[in-house]
mmCIF file of C-alpha atoms in Angstrom:
data_model
loop_
_atom_site.group_PDB
_atom_site.id
_atom_site.type_symbol
_atom_site.label_atom_id
_atom_site.label_comp_id
_atom_site.label_asym_id
_atom_site.label_seq_id
_atom_site.Cartn_x
_atom_site.Cartn_y
_atom_site.Cartn_z
ATOM 1 C CA UNK I 1 24.670 -6.232 -127.366
ATOM 2 C CA UNK I 2 21.512 -5.245 -125.501
ATOM 3 C CA UNK I 3 19.071 -2.685 -126.779
ATOM 4 C CA UNK I 4 17.321 -0.534 -124.209
ATOM 5 C CA UNK I 5 14.155 1.401 -125.053
ATOM 6 C CA UNK I 6 13.629 4.689 -123.228
ATOM 7 C CA UNK I 7 10.279 6.472 -123.471
ATOM 8 C CA UNK I 8 9.693 10.087 -122.498
ATOM 9 C CA UNK I 9 6.756 12.460 -122.751
ATOM 10 C CA UNK I 10 7.566 16.173 -122.903
ATOM 11 C CA UNK I 11 5.758 17.911 -120.057
ATOM 12 C CA UNK I 12 7.184 21.417 -120.267
ATOM 13 C CA UNK I 13 5.626 24.228 -122.247
ATOM 14 C CA UNK I 14 9.033 25.731 -122.995
ATOM 15 C CA UNK I 15 10.274 24.884 -126.488
ATOM 16 C CA UNK I 16 13.687 23.218 -126.178
ATOM 17 C CA UNK I 17 16.275 21.747 -128.514
ATOM 18 C CA UNK I 18 15.945 17.978 -128.512
ATOM 19 C CA UNK I 19 19.550 17.305 -127.466
ATOM 20 C CA UNK I 20 19.430 19.849 -124.627
ATOM 21 C CA UNK I 21 16.153 18.472 -123.305
ATOM 22 C CA UNK I 22 17.492 14.914 -123.329
ATOM 23 C CA UNK I 23 20.765 15.865 -121.637
ATOM 24 C CA UNK I 24 18.760 17.348 -118.757
ATOM 25 C CA UNK I 25 16.491 14.323 -118.421
ATOM 26 C CA UNK I 26 18.847 11.403 -119.161
ATOM 27 C CA UNK I 27 21.583 11.656 -116.554
ATOM 28 C CA UNK I 28 23.231 8.377 -117.617
ATOM 29 C CA UNK I 29 23.990 9.615 -121.154
ATOM 30 C CA UNK I 30 26.395 12.393 -122.081
ATOM 31 C CA UNK I 31 25.384 15.035 -124.603
ATOM 32 C CA UNK I 32 27.794 13.549 -127.158
ATOM 33 C CA UNK I 33 26.234 10.100 -126.694
ATOM 34 C CA UNK I 34 22.776 11.596 -127.146
ATOM 35 C CA UNK I 35 23.858 13.342 -130.349
ATOM 36 C CA UNK I 36 25.240 10.074 -131.779
ATOM 37 C CA UNK I 37 21.975 8.271 -130.987
ATOM 38 C CA UNK I 38 19.925 10.953 -132.755
ATOM 39 C CA UNK I 39 22.165 11.209 -135.840
ATOM 40 C CA UNK I 40 22.215 7.403 -136.159
ATOM 41 C CA UNK I 41 18.426 7.407 -136.485
ATOM 42 C CA UNK I 42 17.698 5.662 -133.182
ATOM 43 C CA UNK I 43 15.171 8.221 -131.927
ATOM 44 C CA UNK I 44 11.550 8.891 -132.804
ATOM 45 C CA UNK I 45 9.247 11.772 -131.931
ATOM 46 C CA UNK I 46 5.562 10.958 -132.306
ATOM 47 C CA UNK I 47 6.528 7.807 -134.281
ATOM 48 C CA UNK I 48 8.684 9.773 -136.769
ATOM 49 C CA UNK I 49 12.447 9.166 -136.924
ATOM 50 C CA UNK I 50 14.430 12.325 -136.136
ATOM 51 C CA UNK I 51 18.108 12.798 -137.020
ATOM 52 C CA UNK I 52 18.515 16.483 -136.110
ATOM 53 C CA UNK I 53 19.835 17.149 -132.554
ATOM 54 C CA UNK I 54 18.635 20.767 -132.823
ATOM 55 C CA UNK I 55 15.026 19.715 -133.505
ATOM 56 C CA UNK I 56 12.596 21.774 -131.395
ATOM 57 C CA UNK I 57 10.258 19.770 -129.178
ATOM 58 C CA UNK I 58 6.877 20.767 -127.795
ATOM 59 C CA UNK I 59 4.723 19.883 -124.816
ATOM 60 C CA UNK I 60 3.027 16.515 -125.314
ATOM 61 C CA UNK I 61 5.628 15.129 -127.727
ATOM 62 C CA UNK I 62 6.285 11.404 -127.279
ATOM 63 C CA UNK I 63 9.984 10.492 -127.522
ATOM 64 C CA UNK I 64 11.211 6.907 -127.984
ATOM 65 C CA UNK I 65 14.953 6.234 -127.856
ATOM 66 C CA UNK I 66 16.794 3.027 -128.691
ATOM 67 C CA UNK I 67 20.073 2.750 -126.825
ATOM 68 C CA UNK I 68 22.659 0.082 -127.509
ATOM 69 C CA UNK I 69 24.082 -1.008 -124.171
ATOM 70 C CA UNK I 70 27.239 -2.996 -123.698
ATOM 71 C CA UNK I 71 28.264 -2.150 -120.140
ATOM 72 C CA UNK I 72 24.902 -3.069 -118.668
ATOM 73 C CA UNK I 73 25.759 -6.771 -119.030
ATOM 74 C CA UNK I 74 28.165 -6.205 -116.158
ATOM 75 C CA UNK I 75 25.515 -5.051 -113.689
ATOM 76 C CA UNK I 76 25.305 -8.012 -111.368
ATOM 77 C CA UNK I 77 23.397 -8.724 -108.145
ATOM 78 C CA UNK I 78 25.533 -8.054 -105.086
ATOM 79 C CA UNK I 79 24.819 -8.604 -101.419
ATOM 80 C CA UNK I 80 24.911 -5.238 -99.674
ATOM 81 C CA UNK I 81 24.075 -4.035 -96.199
ATOM 82 C CA UNK I 82 21.078 -1.706 -95.980
ATOM 83 C CA UNK I 83 17.885 -1.593 -93.923
ATOM 84 C CA UNK I 84 14.488 -2.472 -95.400
ATOM 85 C CA UNK I 85 11.908 -0.319 -93.618
ATOM 86 C CA UNK I 86 8.874 -1.850 -95.342
ATOM 87 C CA UNK I 87 8.114 -4.292 -98.134
ATOM 88 C CA UNK I 88 4.897 -5.406 -99.830
ATOM 89 C CA UNK I 89 4.034 -6.711 -103.291
ATOM 90 C CA UNK I 90 4.191 -3.212 -104.820
ATOM 91 C CA UNK I 91 6.845 -1.150 -103.062
ATOM 92 C CA UNK I 92 9.962 -1.413 -100.927
ATOM 93 C CA UNK I 93 11.146 1.341 -98.569
ATOM 94 C CA UNK I 94 14.899 1.451 -98.011
ATOM 95 C CA UNK I 95 16.945 3.356 -95.432
ATOM 96 C CA UNK I 96 19.923 4.152 -97.658
ATOM 97 C CA UNK I 97 23.197 4.394 -95.745
ATOM 98 C CA UNK I 98 25.582 7.276 -96.484
ATOM 99 C CA UNK I 99 28.212 6.516 -99.103
ATOM 100 C CA UNK I 100 25.958 4.259 -101.200
ATOM 101 C CA UNK I 101 25.256 5.375 -104.790
ATOM 102 C CA UNK I 102 21.617 4.785 -105.775
ATOM 103 C CA UNK I 103 22.090 3.439 -109.307
ATOM 104 C CA UNK I 104 24.933 2.537 -111.701
ATOM 105 C CA UNK I 105 26.340 5.078 -114.109
ATOM 106 C CA UNK I 106 29.298 5.452 -116.413
ATOM 107 C CA UNK I 107 32.343 3.917 -114.734
ATOM 108 C CA UNK I 108 30.371 2.906 -111.652
ATOM 109 C CA UNK I 109 28.506 -0.346 -112.252
ATOM 110 C CA UNK I 110 29.137 -2.116 -108.936
ATOM 111 C CA UNK I 111 28.153 -1.739 -105.289
ATOM 112 C CA UNK I 112 25.195 0.555 -105.841
ATOM 113 C CA UNK I 113 21.749 0.272 -104.287
ATOM 114 C CA UNK I 114 20.548 -1.236 -107.582
ATOM 115 C CA UNK I 115 23.085 -4.074 -107.285
ATOM 116 C CA UNK I 116 21.739 -4.789 -103.817
ATOM 117 C CA UNK I 117 18.127 -4.641 -104.983
ATOM 118 C CA UNK I 118 18.849 -7.115 -107.787
ATOM 119 C CA UNK I 119 20.377 -9.497 -105.226
ATOM 120 C CA UNK I 120 17.267 -9.325 -103.014
ATOM 121 C CA UNK I 121 14.451 -9.081 -105.567
ATOM 122 C CA UNK I 122 15.942 -10.401 -108.838
ATOM 123 C CA UNK I 123 13.538 -9.516 -111.656
ATOM 124 C CA UNK I 124 10.722 -8.413 -109.351
ATOM 125 C CA UNK I 125 11.367 -4.719 -109.937
ATOM 126 C CA UNK I 126 9.903 -2.173 -112.341
ATOM 127 C CA UNK I 127 11.758 -1.604 -115.612
ATOM 128 C CA UNK I 128 10.372 1.810 -116.601
ATOM 129 C CA UNK I 129 13.711 3.410 -115.733
ATOM 130 C CA UNK I 130 15.649 1.082 -118.044
ATOM 131 C CA UNK I 131 18.231 -1.570 -117.213
ATOM 132 C CA UNK I 132 20.388 0.816 -115.205
ATOM 133 C CA UNK I 133 17.611 1.763 -112.809
ATOM 134 C CA UNK I 134 15.324 -1.200 -112.038
ATOM 135 C CA UNK I 135 12.811 -0.117 -109.411
ATOM 136 C CA UNK I 136 14.306 3.347 -109.005
ATOM 137 C CA UNK I 137 11.643 6.069 -108.858
ATOM 138 C CA UNK I 138 13.761 8.817 -107.274
ATOM 139 C CA UNK I 139 17.179 9.175 -105.717
ATOM 140 C CA UNK I 140 19.156 11.004 -103.060
ATOM 141 C CA UNK I 141 22.820 11.979 -103.156
ATOM 142 C CA UNK I 142 25.493 9.364 -102.488
ATOM 143 C CA UNK I 143 26.525 10.940 -99.180
ATOM 144 C CA UNK I 144 22.986 11.718 -98.028
ATOM 145 C CA UNK I 145 21.319 9.017 -95.933
ATOM 146 C CA UNK I 146 17.667 8.157 -95.563
ATOM 147 C CA UNK I 147 14.440 6.798 -96.938
ATOM 148 C CA UNK I 148 13.916 5.863 -100.598
ATOM 149 C CA UNK I 149 10.856 4.191 -102.146
ATOM 150 C CA UNK I 150 11.461 1.487 -104.763
ATOM 151 C CA UNK I 151 8.794 0.194 -107.173
ATOM 152 C CA UNK I 152 8.341 -3.540 -107.662
ATOM 153 C CA UNK I 153 6.230 -3.220 -110.803
ATOM 154 C CA UNK I 154 5.588 -0.741 -113.600
ATOM 155 C CA UNK I 155 2.116 0.222 -112.372
ATOM 156 C CA UNK I 156 3.491 1.255 -108.977
ATOM 157 C CA UNK I 157 6.413 3.034 -110.642
ATOM 158 C CA UNK I 158 4.070 5.068 -112.827
ATOM 159 C CA UNK I 159 1.796 5.998 -109.909
ATOM 160 C CA UNK I 160 4.721 7.055 -107.720
ATOM 161 C CA UNK I 161 6.443 9.000 -110.515
ATOM 162 C CA UNK I 162 3.231 10.953 -111.049
ATOM 163 C CA UNK I 163 3.162 11.904 -107.368
ATOM 164 C CA UNK I 164 6.762 13.093 -107.448
ATOM 165 C CA UNK I 165 6.064 15.097 -110.585
ATOM 166 C CA UNK I 166 3.011 16.742 -109.003
ATOM 167 C CA UNK I 167 4.906 17.343 -105.727
ATOM 168 C CA UNK I 168 2.248 15.531 -103.684
ATOM 169 C CA UNK I 169 4.806 13.323 -101.928
ATOM 170 C CA UNK I 170 5.855 14.756 -98.560
ATOM 171 C CA UNK I 171 9.600 14.611 -97.893
ATOM 172 C CA UNK I 172 11.235 15.684 -94.652
ATOM 173 C CA UNK I 173 14.972 16.014 -94.119
ATOM 174 C CA UNK I 174 17.165 16.710 -91.114
ATOM 175 C CA UNK I 175 20.401 18.661 -91.421
ATOM 176 C CA UNK I 176 23.129 20.100 -89.261
ATOM 177 C CA UNK I 177 24.049 23.542 -90.589
ATOM 178 C CA UNK I 178 26.579 26.185 -89.646
ATOM 179 C CA UNK I 179 25.196 29.163 -87.750
ATOM 180 C CA UNK I 180 21.563 30.108 -87.144
ATOM 181 C CA UNK I 181 18.878 30.552 -89.783
ATOM 182 C CA UNK I 182 17.104 33.922 -89.739
ATOM 183 C CA UNK I 183 14.216 33.761 -89.213
ATOM 184 C CA UNK I 184 14.377 30.533 -87.218
ATOM 185 C CA UNK I 185 11.393 29.127 -89.129
ATOM 186 C CA UNK I 186 10.273 29.993 -92.631
ATOM 187 C CA UNK I 187 10.102 29.262 -96.345
ATOM 188 C CA UNK I 188 12.833 29.555 -98.967
ATOM 189 C CA UNK I 189 11.627 30.126 -102.525
ATOM 190 C CA UNK I 190 13.995 30.833 -105.390
ATOM 191 C CA UNK I 191 15.256 29.396 -108.687
ATOM 192 C CA UNK I 192 17.992 26.775 -108.977
ATOM 193 C CA UNK I 193 19.982 26.013 -112.118
ATOM 194 C CA UNK I 194 23.474 25.085 -113.252
ATOM 195 C CA UNK I 195 26.227 27.348 -111.998
ATOM 196 C CA UNK I 196 27.749 29.665 -114.600
ATOM 197 C CA UNK I 197 31.176 29.073 -113.072
ATOM 198 C CA UNK I 198 31.151 25.322 -112.470
ATOM 199 C CA UNK I 199 28.805 23.102 -114.498
ATOM 200 C CA UNK I 200 29.164 20.324 -111.921
ATOM 201 C CA UNK I 201 27.468 22.536 -109.336
ATOM 202 C CA UNK I 202 23.991 23.981 -108.950
ATOM 203 C CA UNK I 203 23.354 27.576 -107.896
ATOM 204 C CA UNK I 204 20.568 29.981 -107.031
ATOM 205 C CA UNK I 205 19.781 31.884 -110.230
ATOM 206 C CA UNK I 206 17.913 35.148 -110.744
ATOM 207 C CA UNK I 207 16.290 34.583 -114.127
ATOM 208 C CA UNK I 208 17.149 31.060 -115.276
ATOM 209 C CA UNK I 209 16.509 27.845 -113.398
ATOM 210 C CA UNK I 210 13.570 25.983 -111.902
ATOM 211 C CA UNK I 211 11.462 27.047 -108.949
ATOM 212 C CA UNK I 212 12.701 25.530 -105.701
ATOM 213 C CA UNK I 213 10.673 25.721 -102.486
ATOM 214 C CA UNK I 214 11.760 24.484 -99.057
ATOM 215 C CA UNK I 215 9.962 24.957 -95.738
ATOM 216 C CA UNK I 216 12.210 24.814 -92.691
ATOM 217 C CA UNK I 217 12.138 25.035 -88.918
ATOM 218 C CA UNK I 218 14.967 25.173 -86.422
ATOM 219 C CA UNK I 219 14.874 22.259 -83.985
ATOM 220 C CA UNK I 220 17.873 23.161 -81.821
ATOM 221 C CA UNK I 221 20.747 25.635 -81.796
ATOM 222 C CA UNK I 222 23.977 24.318 -80.269
ATOM 223 C CA UNK I 223 26.434 26.911 -78.983
ATOM 224 C CA UNK I 224 28.575 27.886 -76.015
ATOM 225 C CA UNK I 225 32.174 28.911 -75.404
ATOM 226 C CA UNK I 226 33.449 25.451 -76.493
ATOM 227 C CA UNK I 227 30.921 24.806 -79.278
ATOM 228 C CA UNK I 228 30.804 26.718 -82.596
ATOM 229 C CA UNK I 229 27.259 27.700 -83.533
ATOM 230 C CA UNK I 230 25.569 24.768 -85.276
ATOM 231 C CA UNK I 231 21.825 24.280 -85.823
ATOM 232 C CA UNK I 232 19.749 21.149 -86.231
ATOM 233 C CA UNK I 233 16.989 21.943 -88.725
ATOM 234 C CA UNK I 234 14.062 20.108 -90.296
ATOM 235 C CA UNK I 235 13.362 20.798 -93.962
ATOM 236 C CA UNK I 236 10.229 19.905 -95.928
ATOM 237 C CA UNK I 237 10.532 19.954 -99.711
ATOM 238 C CA UNK I 238 7.761 21.309 -101.905
ATOM 239 C CA UNK I 239 9.952 20.703 -104.958
ATOM 240 C CA UNK I 240 12.853 18.329 -105.575
ATOM 241 C CA UNK I 241 15.631 20.083 -107.471
ATOM 242 C CA UNK I 242 19.171 18.728 -107.689
ATOM 243 C CA UNK I 243 21.046 19.551 -104.448
ATOM 244 C CA UNK I 244 18.114 21.772 -103.450
ATOM 245 C CA UNK I 245 18.673 21.870 -99.679
ATOM 246 C CA UNK I 246 22.447 22.129 -99.948
ATOM 247 C CA UNK I 247 22.286 25.007 -102.443
ATOM 248 C CA UNK I 248 19.637 26.951 -100.538
ATOM 249 C CA UNK I 249 21.353 26.590 -97.165
ATOM 250 C CA UNK I 250 24.666 27.730 -98.642
ATOM 251 C CA UNK I 251 22.948 30.665 -100.339
ATOM 252 C CA UNK I 252 21.578 31.817 -96.973
ATOM 253 C CA UNK I 253 25.066 31.656 -95.476
ATOM 254 C CA UNK I 254 24.317 28.500 -93.477
ATOM 255 C CA UNK I 255 25.877 25.621 -95.435
ATOM 256 C CA UNK I 256 25.298 22.023 -94.401
ATOM 257 C CA UNK I 257 28.045 20.785 -92.123
ATOM 258 C CA UNK I 258 30.518 18.568 -93.992
ATOM 259 C CA UNK I 259 29.377 19.651 -97.467
ATOM 260 C CA UNK I 260 32.525 19.552 -99.610
ATOM 261 C CA UNK I 261 30.878 21.152 -102.655
ATOM 262 C CA UNK I 262 28.789 23.963 -101.142
ATOM 263 C CA UNK I 263 30.242 24.182 -97.639
ATOM 264 C CA UNK I 264 32.977 26.775 -97.893
ATOM 265 C CA UNK I 265 34.204 25.987 -94.380
ATOM 266 C CA UNK I 266 37.954 25.834 -93.676
ATOM 267 C CA UNK I 267 37.326 24.209 -90.286
ATOM 268 C CA UNK I 268 39.596 26.425 -88.214
ATOM 269 C CA UNK I 269 38.176 26.715 -84.729
ATOM 270 C CA UNK I 270 39.068 28.642 -81.604
ATOM 271 C CA UNK I 271 38.303 27.345 -78.112
ATOM 272 C CA UNK I 272 36.474 24.292 -79.414
ATOM 273 C CA UNK I 273 36.101 21.109 -77.401
ATOM 274 C CA UNK I 274 38.748 18.713 -78.712
ATOM 275 C CA UNK I 275 36.381 15.728 -78.914
ATOM 276 C CA UNK I 276 33.864 17.764 -80.910
ATOM 277 C CA UNK I 277 36.571 19.100 -83.224
ATOM 278 C CA UNK I 278 37.685 15.546 -83.963
ATOM 279 C CA UNK I 279 34.087 14.476 -84.669
ATOM 280 C CA UNK I 280 33.472 17.382 -87.038
ATOM 281 C CA UNK I 281 36.709 16.955 -88.971
ATOM 282 C CA UNK I 282 36.154 13.210 -89.340
ATOM 283 C CA UNK I 283 32.550 13.673 -90.560
ATOM 284 C CA UNK I 284 33.377 13.008 -94.194
ATOM 285 C CA UNK I 285 30.073 13.924 -95.868
ATOM 286 C CA UNK I 286 27.234 16.422 -95.750
ATOM 287 C CA UNK I 287 25.193 16.108 -92.531
ATOM 288 C CA UNK I 288 21.901 15.554 -94.347
ATOM 289 C CA UNK I 289 19.368 12.796 -93.690
ATOM 290 C CA UNK I 290 16.103 12.065 -95.550
ATOM 291 C CA UNK I 291 14.088 11.061 -92.507
ATOM 292 C CA UNK I 292 10.464 10.873 -93.692
ATOM 293 C CA UNK I 293 8.420 9.994 -96.770
ATOM 294 C CA UNK I 294 4.640 10.198 -97.099
ATOM 295 C CA UNK I 295 2.675 9.264 -100.225
ATOM 296 C CA UNK I 296 -0.460 7.624 -101.585
ATOM 297 C CA UNK I 297 0.087 3.892 -101.840
ATOM 298 C CA UNK I 298 -0.079 2.951 -105.542
ATOM 299 C CA UNK I 299 -2.363 -0.037 -104.948
ATOM 300 C CA UNK I 300 -5.123 1.282 -102.680
ATOM 301 C CA UNK I 301 -4.572 5.035 -102.603
ATOM 302 C CA UNK I 302 -4.212 5.142 -98.825
ATOM 303 C CA UNK I 303 -1.767 7.619 -97.314
ATOM 304 C CA UNK I 304 1.300 5.784 -95.992
ATOM 305 C CA UNK I 305 4.137 7.235 -93.888
ATOM 306 C CA UNK I 306 7.657 5.894 -93.404
ATOM 307 C CA UNK I 307 10.548 7.126 -91.307
ATOM 308 C CA UNK I 308 14.245 6.271 -91.475
ATOM 309 C CA UNK I 309 16.420 6.220 -88.358
ATOM 310 C CA UNK I 310 19.486 8.451 -88.333
ATOM 311 C CA UNK I 311 22.766 6.717 -89.248
ATOM 312 C CA UNK I 312 25.284 6.323 -86.426
ATOM 313 C CA UNK I 313 27.662 9.084 -87.550
ATOM 314 C CA UNK I 314 24.828 11.630 -87.713
ATOM 315 C CA UNK I 315 23.329 10.545 -84.396
ATOM 316 C CA UNK I 316 26.705 10.533 -82.628
ATOM 317 C CA UNK I 317 27.461 14.071 -83.771
ATOM 318 C CA UNK I 318 24.091 15.314 -82.501
ATOM 319 C CA UNK I 319 24.611 13.509 -79.191
ATOM 320 C CA UNK I 320 27.967 15.175 -78.529
ATOM 321 C CA UNK I 321 26.546 18.600 -79.491
ATOM 322 C CA UNK I 322 23.695 18.079 -77.028
ATOM 323 C CA UNK I 323 26.057 16.999 -74.285
ATOM 324 C CA UNK I 324 28.485 19.885 -74.707
ATOM 325 C CA UNK I 325 25.762 22.510 -75.088
ATOM 326 C CA UNK I 326 24.501 21.682 -71.597
ATOM 327 C CA UNK I 327 27.822 22.509 -69.974
#
């Protein structure tokens, strides 16, 4: 049985219960698993063993958790097909294809980006994220495509994590959304938290939640008598909340095309081009692509910029919208 050590430093001024804080920050462990770890005496705060899940934590507290892992022995290197945009001795930039999960989790230990990274780079990846997430500094949704930065060593991981935390990394996305955003260009600023009605979903909240800021501009509006109104938009994140773009677009009444969770579209069209209708109905994911990442390189501090090409399904849908909108 392996033993994994997880280290966290509390960086929020809000006083939280220990178990609630950990459940928000350790996505690979359920709340019941976290409670068992605490009660069993496998957690320390500021070098003192804590056995009370309801213990209040404060900003600056150092948390060390010992996790017994059995399933992690099954995480094996696997040859997968994804594009490497850039590689050096410190970082790797990946263009993640849609449908690929970033890292293993409960019941899903195979055919993730991590399995592919282990096949290519073996032990030459950071281990700050634990055995389930070697090299993984951030992630994007399974069905979202685009650029991800991976750390090859712990120094690079730490430097990159700090940039994500301070929101100094520039992230641009492209999306196809239903309708037209009003105004065409602008900023969305609200709070996002867990939905009161479905804990698997996020929602815009009035009082609770974390600040979420997205800048957007409309690139092109596609519409005519045979084309339902669809917009291609560019979105620049100032924050990185779970499902941020998808939640905010849906809240404005312009959900991302193909979004099964936040979309709310029944896909019943009138007078639509038959080829376009087939393309839309067969587009089996949200039309969201992480196209651009800009950050300070962890080794020399220089600003570096990387762009990921659109996947074929996304590009083909845009091409047919452009073609039909001209007629």
